[in-house]
Amino acid sequence: MPDNILPTELVDLAERVIIANRRAGRTVAVAESCTGGLVSAALTEIAGSSDVFEAGFITYSNDMKVELLKVSQDVLETFGAVSIATAWAMAQGALKQSHAHVAVAITGIAGPGGGTEQKPVGTVVFARAERGASADKVVADMRHFGDTGRGGVRLQAALCALELLLPEPSAP
């Protein structure tokens, strides 16, 4: 049986995230939708990750986004599940429902169906929230990975989410 069951590039980046956050003395949480726990799985592939990785919320349905992460039904109805507003609310919810210092949220359309002209398959939205950060420090982005297949979209989304969990370099 192999040591890692996930793609090497995903595990390598997860290891960088664990090491960097351990050095920074901070813990992380993840709120996942379209990745279905892939980011959490990558982080827990790393031995000793429990001192950095605090919680993973897999809120695939809108009902669970509302119930577990306290995303407003109004936000979901107004902007949709795949939106910066929803991703931001998911990240904020993950912070509130955990003790983590930083949380990242991922929501998107992995395909093969579900896409629209405005939000085609491969559209993924990310947000990062940090405990104690000023309210105007919103880190969110919508990416278009294209229709690279369900696995391809989910892998690219997980890699982007892990990148967002890396601490920002300190100013010299």
PDB file of C-alpha atoms in Angstrom:
ATOM      1  CA  MET A   1       0.000   0.000   0.000  1.00  0.00           C
ATOM      2  CA  PRO A   2       1.411   3.422  -0.941  1.00  0.00           C
ATOM      3  CA  ASP A   3       2.069   6.069   1.709  1.00  0.00           C
ATOM      4  CA  ASN A   4      -0.039   8.620  -0.172  1.00  0.00           C
ATOM      5  CA  ILE A   5      -3.244   7.949  -2.048  1.00  0.00           C
ATOM      6  CA  LEU A   6      -3.488  11.420  -3.579  1.00  0.00           C
ATOM      7  CA  PRO A   7      -1.553  13.022  -6.452  1.00  0.00           C
ATOM      8  CA  THR A   8       2.012  13.898  -5.505  1.00  0.00           C
ATOM      9  CA  GLU A   9       1.648  17.595  -6.416  1.00  0.00           C
ATOM     10  CA  LEU A  10      -1.320  17.884  -4.049  1.00  0.00           C
ATOM     11  CA  VAL A  11       0.441  16.153  -1.161  1.00  0.00           C
ATOM     12  CA  ASP A  12       3.649  18.156  -1.688  1.00  0.00           C
ATOM     13  CA  LEU A  13       1.737  21.444  -1.527  1.00  0.00           C
ATOM     14  CA  ALA A  14      -0.236  20.273   1.509  1.00  0.00           C
ATOM     15  CA  GLU A  15       3.066  19.509   3.242  1.00  0.00           C
ATOM     16  CA  ARG A  16       4.305  23.049   2.476  1.00  0.00           C
ATOM     17  CA  VAL A  17       1.046  24.423   3.942  1.00  0.00           C
ATOM     18  CA  ILE A  18       1.398  22.394   7.139  1.00  0.00           C
ATOM     19  CA  ILE A  19       5.073  23.303   7.618  1.00  0.00           C
ATOM     20  CA  ALA A  20       4.568  27.021   6.876  1.00  0.00           C
ATOM     21  CA  ASN A  21       1.548  27.352   9.159  1.00  0.00           C
ATOM     22  CA  ARG A  22       3.272  25.416  11.940  1.00  0.00           C
ATOM     23  CA  ARG A  23       6.194  27.864  11.707  1.00  0.00           C
ATOM     24  CA  ALA A  24       3.750  30.798  11.730  1.00  0.00           C
ATOM     25  CA  GLY A  25       2.005  29.348  14.794  1.00  0.00           C
ATOM     26  CA  ARG A  26      -1.401  29.285  13.195  1.00  0.00           C
ATOM     27  CA  THR A  27      -4.142  26.748  12.615  1.00  0.00           C
ATOM     28  CA  VAL A  28      -6.321  26.330   9.539  1.00  0.00           C
ATOM     29  CA  ALA A  29      -9.839  25.264   8.628  1.00  0.00           C
ATOM     30  CA  VAL A  30     -11.397  24.520   5.258  1.00  0.00           C
ATOM     31  CA  ALA A  31     -14.968  24.843   3.969  1.00  0.00           C
ATOM     32  CA  GLU A  32     -15.350  22.730   0.848  1.00  0.00           C
ATOM     33  CA  SER A  33     -18.127  22.230  -1.632  1.00  0.00           C
ATOM     34  CA  CYS A  34     -17.047  21.143  -5.129  1.00  0.00           C
ATOM     35  CA  THR A  35     -13.813  19.583  -3.858  1.00  0.00           C
ATOM     36  CA  GLY A  36     -15.781  17.303  -1.535  1.00  0.00           C
ATOM     37  CA  GLY A  37     -13.071  17.036   1.117  1.00  0.00           C
ATOM     38  CA  LEU A  38     -10.078  16.794  -1.216  1.00  0.00           C
ATOM     39  CA  VAL A  39      -8.267  19.703   0.467  1.00  0.00           C
ATOM     40  CA  SER A  40      -8.912  18.238   3.912  1.00  0.00           C
ATOM     41  CA  ALA A  41      -7.733  14.828   2.694  1.00  0.00           C
ATOM     42  CA  ALA A  42      -4.528  16.341   1.314  1.00  0.00           C
ATOM     43  CA  LEU A  43      -3.790  18.131   4.584  1.00  0.00           C
ATOM     44  CA  THR A  44      -4.372  14.974   6.617  1.00  0.00           C
ATOM     45  CA  GLU A  45      -2.036  12.977   4.373  1.00  0.00           C
ATOM     46  CA  ILE A  46       0.745  14.797   6.228  1.00  0.00           C
ATOM     47  CA  ALA A  47       1.892  13.112   9.412  1.00  0.00           C
ATOM     48  CA  GLY A  48       1.558  15.491  12.351  1.00  0.00           C
ATOM     49  CA  SER A  49      -0.950  17.732  10.568  1.00  0.00           C
ATOM     50  CA  SER A  50      -3.279  17.673  13.586  1.00  0.00           C
ATOM     51  CA  ASP A  51      -1.361  20.529  15.228  1.00  0.00           C
ATOM     52  CA  VAL A  52      -2.178  22.784  12.239  1.00  0.00           C
ATOM     53  CA  PHE A  53      -5.338  21.452  10.593  1.00  0.00           C
ATOM     54  CA  GLU A  54      -8.287  22.053  12.868  1.00  0.00           C
ATOM     55  CA  ALA A  55     -11.455  21.427  10.888  1.00  0.00           C
ATOM     56  CA  GLY A  56     -12.851  20.579   7.506  1.00  0.00           C
ATOM     57  CA  PHE A  57     -16.457  21.331   6.607  1.00  0.00           C
ATOM     58  CA  ILE A  58     -17.831  19.600   3.531  1.00  0.00           C
ATOM     59  CA  THR A  59     -21.007  21.490   2.743  1.00  0.00           C
ATOM     60  CA  TYR A  60     -22.020  20.138  -0.628  1.00  0.00           C
ATOM     61  CA  SER A  61     -25.669  21.161  -0.419  1.00  0.00           C
ATOM     62  CA  ASN A  62     -26.959  24.684   0.079  1.00  0.00           C
ATOM     63  CA  ASP A  63     -28.918  23.490   3.122  1.00  0.00           C
ATOM     64  CA  MET A  64     -25.669  22.438   4.807  1.00  0.00           C
ATOM     65  CA  LYS A  65     -23.982  25.714   3.865  1.00  0.00           C
ATOM     66  CA  VAL A  66     -26.798  27.439   5.762  1.00  0.00           C
ATOM     67  CA  GLU A  67     -26.961  25.007   8.684  1.00  0.00           C
ATOM     68  CA  LEU A  68     -23.281  24.302   9.366  1.00  0.00           C
ATOM     69  CA  LEU A  69     -21.559  27.473   8.131  1.00  0.00           C
ATOM     70  CA  LYS A  70     -24.408  29.948   8.719  1.00  0.00           C
ATOM     71  CA  VAL A  71     -24.366  31.190   5.114  1.00  0.00           C
ATOM     72  CA  SER A  72     -27.398  33.422   4.667  1.00  0.00           C
ATOM     73  CA  GLN A  73     -30.210  31.995   2.558  1.00  0.00           C
ATOM     74  CA  ASP A  74     -30.504  35.491   1.055  1.00  0.00           C
ATOM     75  CA  VAL A  75     -26.888  35.344  -0.129  1.00  0.00           C
ATOM     76  CA  LEU A  76     -27.468  31.965  -1.762  1.00  0.00           C
ATOM     77  CA  GLU A  77     -30.693  33.082  -3.437  1.00  0.00           C
ATOM     78  CA  THR A  78     -29.293  36.425  -4.590  1.00  0.00           C
ATOM     79  CA  PHE A  79     -25.813  35.423  -5.771  1.00  0.00           C
ATOM     80  CA  GLY A  80     -25.965  31.624  -6.050  1.00  0.00           C
ATOM     81  CA  ALA A  81     -23.842  28.925  -4.469  1.00  0.00           C
ATOM     82  CA  VAL A  82     -20.972  29.620  -6.884  1.00  0.00           C
ATOM     83  CA  SER A  83     -20.259  33.249  -6.052  1.00  0.00           C
ATOM     84  CA  ILE A  84     -17.755  35.374  -4.218  1.00  0.00           C
ATOM     85  CA  ALA A  85     -20.431  36.309  -1.666  1.00  0.00           C
ATOM     86  CA  THR A  86     -21.121  32.653  -0.864  1.00  0.00           C
ATOM     87  CA  ALA A  87     -17.442  31.673  -0.741  1.00  0.00           C
ATOM     88  CA  TRP A  88     -16.729  34.601   1.589  1.00  0.00           C
ATOM     89  CA  ALA A  89     -19.641  33.633   3.834  1.00  0.00           C
ATOM     90  CA  MET A  90     -18.422  30.016   3.877  1.00  0.00           C
ATOM     91  CA  ALA A  91     -14.914  31.095   4.908  1.00  0.00           C
ATOM     92  CA  GLN A  92     -16.301  33.363   7.627  1.00  0.00           C
ATOM     93  CA  GLY A  93     -18.549  30.525   8.813  1.00  0.00           C
ATOM     94  CA  ALA A  94     -15.625  28.107   9.004  1.00  0.00           C
ATOM     95  CA  LEU A  95     -13.775  30.604  11.205  1.00  0.00           C
ATOM     96  CA  LYS A  96     -16.793  31.091  13.467  1.00  0.00           C
ATOM     97  CA  GLN A  97     -17.454  27.358  13.770  1.00  0.00           C
ATOM     98  CA  SER A  98     -13.818  26.581  14.624  1.00  0.00           C
ATOM     99  CA  HIS A  99     -10.895  28.045  16.540  1.00  0.00           C
ATOM    100  CA  ALA A 100      -8.687  28.294  13.445  1.00  0.00           C
ATOM    101  CA  HIS A 101      -6.649  31.382  12.645  1.00  0.00           C
ATOM    102  CA  VAL A 102      -7.384  31.187   8.910  1.00  0.00           C
ATOM    103  CA  ALA A 103     -10.043  29.498   6.805  1.00  0.00           C
ATOM    104  CA  VAL A 104     -10.375  28.915   3.088  1.00  0.00           C
ATOM    105  CA  ALA A 105     -13.604  28.153   1.251  1.00  0.00           C
ATOM    106  CA  ILE A 106     -14.092  26.558  -2.162  1.00  0.00           C
ATOM    107  CA  THR A 107     -17.319  26.390  -4.170  1.00  0.00           C
ATOM    108  CA  GLY A 108     -17.709  25.692  -7.847  1.00  0.00           C
ATOM    109  CA  ILE A 109     -18.923  23.620 -10.767  1.00  0.00           C
ATOM    110  CA  ALA A 110     -16.766  20.555 -11.343  1.00  0.00           C
ATOM    111  CA  GLY A 111     -19.026  19.094 -14.044  1.00  0.00           C
ATOM    112  CA  PRO A 112     -19.717  17.355 -16.213  1.00  0.00           C
ATOM    113  CA  GLY A 113     -23.129  19.049 -15.845  1.00  0.00           C
ATOM    114  CA  GLY A 114     -24.369  22.021 -13.883  1.00  0.00           C
ATOM    115  CA  GLY A 115     -22.694  24.781 -15.835  1.00  0.00           C
ATOM    116  CA  THR A 116     -24.443  27.776 -17.360  1.00  0.00           C
ATOM    117  CA  GLU A 117     -23.371  30.428 -19.848  1.00  0.00           C
ATOM    118  CA  GLN A 118     -22.548  32.785 -16.960  1.00  0.00           C
ATOM    119  CA  LYS A 119     -20.910  30.075 -14.836  1.00  0.00           C
ATOM    120  CA  PRO A 120     -19.615  27.291 -17.089  1.00  0.00           C
ATOM    121  CA  VAL A 121     -18.198  23.990 -15.904  1.00  0.00           C
ATOM    122  CA  GLY A 122     -14.777  24.693 -14.417  1.00  0.00           C
ATOM    123  CA  THR A 123     -15.859  27.874 -12.610  1.00  0.00           C
ATOM    124  CA  VAL A 124     -14.592  27.813  -9.028  1.00  0.00           C
ATOM    125  CA  VAL A 125     -14.679  30.524  -6.378  1.00  0.00           C
ATOM    126  CA  PHE A 126     -12.268  30.791  -3.445  1.00  0.00           C
ATOM    127  CA  ALA A 127     -12.210  32.938  -0.327  1.00  0.00           C
ATOM    128  CA  ARG A 128      -9.839  33.246   2.629  1.00  0.00           C
ATOM    129  CA  ALA A 129     -10.813  34.715   5.974  1.00  0.00           C
ATOM    130  CA  GLU A 130      -8.403  35.435   8.824  1.00  0.00           C
ATOM    131  CA  ARG A 131      -9.360  35.773  12.454  1.00  0.00           C
ATOM    132  CA  GLY A 132      -8.932  39.357  13.621  1.00  0.00           C
ATOM    133  CA  ALA A 133      -8.393  40.750  10.117  1.00  0.00           C
ATOM    134  CA  SER A 134     -10.011  44.066   9.271  1.00  0.00           C
ATOM    135  CA  ALA A 135     -13.441  43.789   7.666  1.00  0.00           C
ATOM    136  CA  ASP A 136     -12.206  45.324   4.427  1.00  0.00           C
ATOM    137  CA  LYS A 137      -9.531  42.642   3.950  1.00  0.00           C
ATOM    138  CA  VAL A 138     -11.548  40.350   1.700  1.00  0.00           C
ATOM    139  CA  VAL A 139      -9.511  37.774  -0.178  1.00  0.00           C
ATOM    140  CA  ALA A 140     -11.719  36.144  -2.799  1.00  0.00           C
ATOM    141  CA  ASP A 141     -11.363  35.166  -6.428  1.00  0.00           C
ATOM    142  CA  MET A 142     -13.307  33.435  -9.189  1.00  0.00           C
ATOM    143  CA  ARG A 143     -11.279  31.188 -11.458  1.00  0.00           C
ATOM    144  CA  HIS A 144     -12.185  29.454 -14.711  1.00  0.00           C
ATOM    145  CA  PHE A 145     -10.311  26.178 -15.137  1.00  0.00           C
ATOM    146  CA  GLY A 146     -12.242  25.157 -18.237  1.00  0.00           C
ATOM    147  CA  ASP A 147     -13.930  21.829 -18.747  1.00  0.00           C
ATOM    148  CA  THR A 148     -10.884  19.704 -17.922  1.00  0.00           C
ATOM    149  CA  GLY A 149     -13.018  16.880 -16.552  1.00  0.00           C
ATOM    150  CA  ARG A 150     -14.419  16.561 -13.052  1.00  0.00           C
ATOM    151  CA  GLY A 151     -11.148  15.284 -11.594  1.00  0.00           C
ATOM    152  CA  GLY A 152      -9.121  17.981 -13.320  1.00  0.00           C
ATOM    153  CA  VAL A 153     -11.320  20.800 -12.032  1.00  0.00           C
ATOM    154  CA  ARG A 154     -11.321  19.404  -8.497  1.00  0.00           C
ATOM    155  CA  LEU A 155      -7.525  18.963  -8.485  1.00  0.00           C
ATOM    156  CA  GLN A 156      -6.887  22.512  -9.729  1.00  0.00           C
ATOM    157  CA  ALA A 157      -9.376  23.876  -7.187  1.00  0.00           C
ATOM    158  CA  ALA A 158      -7.707  21.978  -4.344  1.00  0.00           C
ATOM    159  CA  LEU A 159      -4.274  23.253  -5.382  1.00  0.00           C
ATOM    160  CA  CYS A 160      -5.528  26.855  -5.447  1.00  0.00           C
ATOM    161  CA  ALA A 161      -7.160  26.463  -2.046  1.00  0.00           C
ATOM    162  CA  LEU A 162      -3.935  25.120  -0.563  1.00  0.00           C
ATOM    163  CA  GLU A 163      -2.011  28.076  -2.013  1.00  0.00           C
ATOM    164  CA  LEU A 164      -4.424  30.397  -0.187  1.00  0.00           C
ATOM    165  CA  LEU A 165      -3.595  28.647   3.080  1.00  0.00           C
ATOM    166  CA  LEU A 166       0.101  29.540   2.812  1.00  0.00           C
ATOM    167  CA  PRO A 167       0.985  32.450   5.111  1.00  0.00           C
ATOM    168  CA  GLU A 168       1.798  35.651   3.300  1.00  0.00           C
ATOM    169  CA  PRO A 169       5.511  36.477   3.443  1.00  0.00           C
ATOM    170  CA  SER A 170       6.420  39.064   6.057  1.00  0.00           C
ATOM    171  CA  ALA A 171       7.429  42.486   4.819  1.00  0.00           C
ATOM    172  CA  PRO A 172      11.222  43.055   4.995  1.00  0.00           C
TER     173      PRO A 172
END
